Every structure is written in structure tokens, then in C-alpha cells.
mmCIF file of C-alpha atoms in Angstrom:
data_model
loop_
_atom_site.group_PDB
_atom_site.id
_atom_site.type_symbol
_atom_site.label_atom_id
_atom_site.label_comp_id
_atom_site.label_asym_id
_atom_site.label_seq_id
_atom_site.Cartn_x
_atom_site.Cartn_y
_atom_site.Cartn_z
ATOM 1 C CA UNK A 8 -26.702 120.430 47.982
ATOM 2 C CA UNK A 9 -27.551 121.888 51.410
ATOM 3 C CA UNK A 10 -25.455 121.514 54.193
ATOM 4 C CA UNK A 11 -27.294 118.894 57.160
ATOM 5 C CA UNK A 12 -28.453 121.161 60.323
ATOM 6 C CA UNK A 13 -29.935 118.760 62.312
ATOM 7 C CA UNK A 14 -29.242 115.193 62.871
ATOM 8 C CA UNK A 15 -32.230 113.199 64.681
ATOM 9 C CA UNK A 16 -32.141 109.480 66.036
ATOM 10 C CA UNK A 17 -33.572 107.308 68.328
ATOM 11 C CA UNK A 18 -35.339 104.093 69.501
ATOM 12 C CA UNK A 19 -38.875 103.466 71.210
ATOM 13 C CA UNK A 20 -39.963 100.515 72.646
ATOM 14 C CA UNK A 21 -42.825 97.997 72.935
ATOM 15 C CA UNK A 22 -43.818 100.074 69.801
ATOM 16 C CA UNK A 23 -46.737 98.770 67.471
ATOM 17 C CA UNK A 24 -48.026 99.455 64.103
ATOM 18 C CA UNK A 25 -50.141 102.214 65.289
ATOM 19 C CA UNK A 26 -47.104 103.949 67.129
ATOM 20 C CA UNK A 27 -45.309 103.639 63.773
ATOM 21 C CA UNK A 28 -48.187 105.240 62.144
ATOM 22 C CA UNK A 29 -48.516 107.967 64.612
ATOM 23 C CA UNK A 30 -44.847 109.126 63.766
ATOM 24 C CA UNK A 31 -45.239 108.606 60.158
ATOM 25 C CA UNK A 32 -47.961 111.188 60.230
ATOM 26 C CA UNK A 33 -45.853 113.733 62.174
ATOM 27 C CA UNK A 34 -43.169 113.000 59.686
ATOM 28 C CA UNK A 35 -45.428 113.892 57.078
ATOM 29 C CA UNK A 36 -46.748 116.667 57.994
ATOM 30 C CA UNK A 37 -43.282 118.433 58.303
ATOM 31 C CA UNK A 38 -42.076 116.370 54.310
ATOM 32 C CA UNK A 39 -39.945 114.280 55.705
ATOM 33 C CA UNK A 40 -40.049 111.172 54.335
ATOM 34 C CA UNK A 41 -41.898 108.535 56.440
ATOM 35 C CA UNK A 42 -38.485 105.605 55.935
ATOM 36 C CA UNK A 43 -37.233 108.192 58.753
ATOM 37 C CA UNK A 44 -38.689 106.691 61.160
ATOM 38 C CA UNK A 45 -38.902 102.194 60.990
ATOM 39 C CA UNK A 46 -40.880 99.611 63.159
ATOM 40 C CA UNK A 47 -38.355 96.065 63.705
ATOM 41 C CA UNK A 48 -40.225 93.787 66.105
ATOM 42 C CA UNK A 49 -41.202 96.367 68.935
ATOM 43 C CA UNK A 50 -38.711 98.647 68.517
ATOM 44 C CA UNK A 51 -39.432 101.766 66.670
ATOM 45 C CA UNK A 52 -36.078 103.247 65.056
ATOM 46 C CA UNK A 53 -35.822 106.938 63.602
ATOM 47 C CA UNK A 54 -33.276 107.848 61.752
ATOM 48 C CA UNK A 55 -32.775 111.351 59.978
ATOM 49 C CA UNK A 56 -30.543 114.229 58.826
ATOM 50 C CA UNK A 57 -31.699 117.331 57.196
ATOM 51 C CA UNK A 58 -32.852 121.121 57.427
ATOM 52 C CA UNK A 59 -35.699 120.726 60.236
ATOM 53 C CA UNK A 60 -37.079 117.661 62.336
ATOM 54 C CA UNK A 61 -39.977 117.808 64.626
ATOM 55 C CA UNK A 62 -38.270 116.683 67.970
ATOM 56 C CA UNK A 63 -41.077 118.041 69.585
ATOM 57 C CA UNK A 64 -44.143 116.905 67.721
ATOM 58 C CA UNK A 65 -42.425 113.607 67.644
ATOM 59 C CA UNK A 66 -42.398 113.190 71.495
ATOM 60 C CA UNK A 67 -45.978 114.307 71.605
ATOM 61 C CA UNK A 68 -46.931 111.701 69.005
ATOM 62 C CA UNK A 69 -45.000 108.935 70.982
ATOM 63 C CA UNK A 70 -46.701 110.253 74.584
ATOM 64 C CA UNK A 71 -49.901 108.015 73.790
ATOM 65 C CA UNK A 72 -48.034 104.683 73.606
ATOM 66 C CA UNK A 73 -46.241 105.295 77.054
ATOM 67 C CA UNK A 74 -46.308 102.640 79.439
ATOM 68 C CA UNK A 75 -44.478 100.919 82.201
ATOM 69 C CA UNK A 76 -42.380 99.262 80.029
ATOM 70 C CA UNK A 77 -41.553 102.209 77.448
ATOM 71 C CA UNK A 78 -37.620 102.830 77.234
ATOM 72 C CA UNK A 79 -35.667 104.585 74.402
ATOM 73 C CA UNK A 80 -34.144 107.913 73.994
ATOM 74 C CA UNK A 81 -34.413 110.268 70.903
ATOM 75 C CA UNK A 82 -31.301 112.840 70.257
ATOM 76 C CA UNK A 83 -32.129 115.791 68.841
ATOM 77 C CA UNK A 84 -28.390 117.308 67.148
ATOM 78 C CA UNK A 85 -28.698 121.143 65.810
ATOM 79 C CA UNK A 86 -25.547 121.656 64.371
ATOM 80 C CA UNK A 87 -25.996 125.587 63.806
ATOM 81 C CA UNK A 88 -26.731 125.986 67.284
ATOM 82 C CA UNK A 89 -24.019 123.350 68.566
ATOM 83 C CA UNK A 90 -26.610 121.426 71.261
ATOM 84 C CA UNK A 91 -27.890 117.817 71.620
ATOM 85 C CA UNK A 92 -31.311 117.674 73.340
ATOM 86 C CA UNK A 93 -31.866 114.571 74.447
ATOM 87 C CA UNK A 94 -35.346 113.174 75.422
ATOM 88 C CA UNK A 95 -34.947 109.836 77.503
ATOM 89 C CA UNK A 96 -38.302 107.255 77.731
ATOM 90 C CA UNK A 97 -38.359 104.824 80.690
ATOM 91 C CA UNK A 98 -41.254 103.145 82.245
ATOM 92 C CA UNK A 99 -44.128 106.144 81.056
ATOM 93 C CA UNK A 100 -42.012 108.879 81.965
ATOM 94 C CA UNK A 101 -40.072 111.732 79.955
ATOM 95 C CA UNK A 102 -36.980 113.663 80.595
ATOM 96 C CA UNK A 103 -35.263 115.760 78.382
ATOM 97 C CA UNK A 104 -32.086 117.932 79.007
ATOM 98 C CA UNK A 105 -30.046 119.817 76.388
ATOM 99 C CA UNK A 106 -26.000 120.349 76.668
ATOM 100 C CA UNK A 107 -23.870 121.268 74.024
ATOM 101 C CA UNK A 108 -21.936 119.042 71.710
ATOM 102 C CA UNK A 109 -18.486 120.063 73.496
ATOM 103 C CA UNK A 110 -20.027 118.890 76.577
ATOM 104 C CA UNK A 111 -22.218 116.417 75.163
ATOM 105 C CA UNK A 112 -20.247 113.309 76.044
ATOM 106 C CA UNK A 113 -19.483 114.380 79.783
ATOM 107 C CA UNK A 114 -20.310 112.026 82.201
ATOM 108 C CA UNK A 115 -23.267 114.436 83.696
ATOM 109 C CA UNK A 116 -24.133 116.589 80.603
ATOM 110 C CA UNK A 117 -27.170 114.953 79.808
ATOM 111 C CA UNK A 118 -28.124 113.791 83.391
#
């Protein structure tokens, strides 16, 4: 068994069917199994540890679906290289900013 590398999860909301699908076919593309990712009500979960995850093809699936509404976040953990990049959703905008996991839960590390 391999050791996990990278730990992805996250929410995204109003989310549809067609969101869900959008990420599915990222997932897909990159063998990762499409339960990763989970549509409950409007809220989109994904959920996954493994070798590789597609942190940025997922955000550029999701882009589409932004609106004034959106929120969620999607945390991006590579344990090899010891970050978390977080990318943050709120009302059709996206942030992102990487720290590393010592620093990770500092008040301003991901601000």
C-alpha cells in the first residue's frame, strides 16, 4: 500500500447536477474515482486522499457555476511538500493562498 501524498477537501455551494458533473469529469480524467467528489442539496462536497488530485483543474471546472452567491473553500494538503493551498469561493470571486502546515492554523496564514 502507498503512502497518501495529498489530502483534498472541500465544499461548493448553490451547486447543481451539472456542477457535479463538471467535477466528475475532471475527476475522471485524472482516475480518481468520481464518489470523490458528492452533490447533498446544493452543496457540492469533495472528499479525497491519494497520490495526485487536480486542485487546479478542479477550480477551473467549478469557475463556470460562480455566482453572487457561490461560497466554499477547497484545501489542497501535499504532504511531501508540507503546504496547504487553500482556494476560498465567495460571491463569484477566487482567492487562493498557500502556507505551510506548521503555519497552517495561524490566525493570518491563509489570509
Amino acid at each position: 500500500m502507498r503512502p497518501v501524498i495529498i489530502k483534498a477537501y472541500g465544499g461548493f455551494s448553490p451547486a447543481t447536477d451539472e456542477t457535479l458533473e463538471a467535477v466528475q469529469a475532471v475527476l475522471r480524467d485524472w482516475f480518481i474515482e468520481e464518489d470523490a467528489a458528492e452533490l447533498k442539496g446544493d452543496l457540492l462536497s469533495i472528499g479525497y486522499e491519494g497520490d495526485a488530485f487536480p486542485d487546479e483543474d478542479m477550480v477551473e471546472a467549478l469557475k463556470p457555476f460562480f455566482c453572487e452567491k457561490t461560497w466554499g473553500k477547497l484545501d489542497y494538503i501535499d504532504l511531501e511538500a508540507w503546504t496547504l493551498r487553500r482556494y476560498t469561493f465567495t460571491g463569484g470571486q477566487l482567492s487562493d493562498h498557500t502556507a505551510t502546515l506548521d503555519k497552517a492554523l495561524d490566525p493570518c496564514a491563509l489570509h
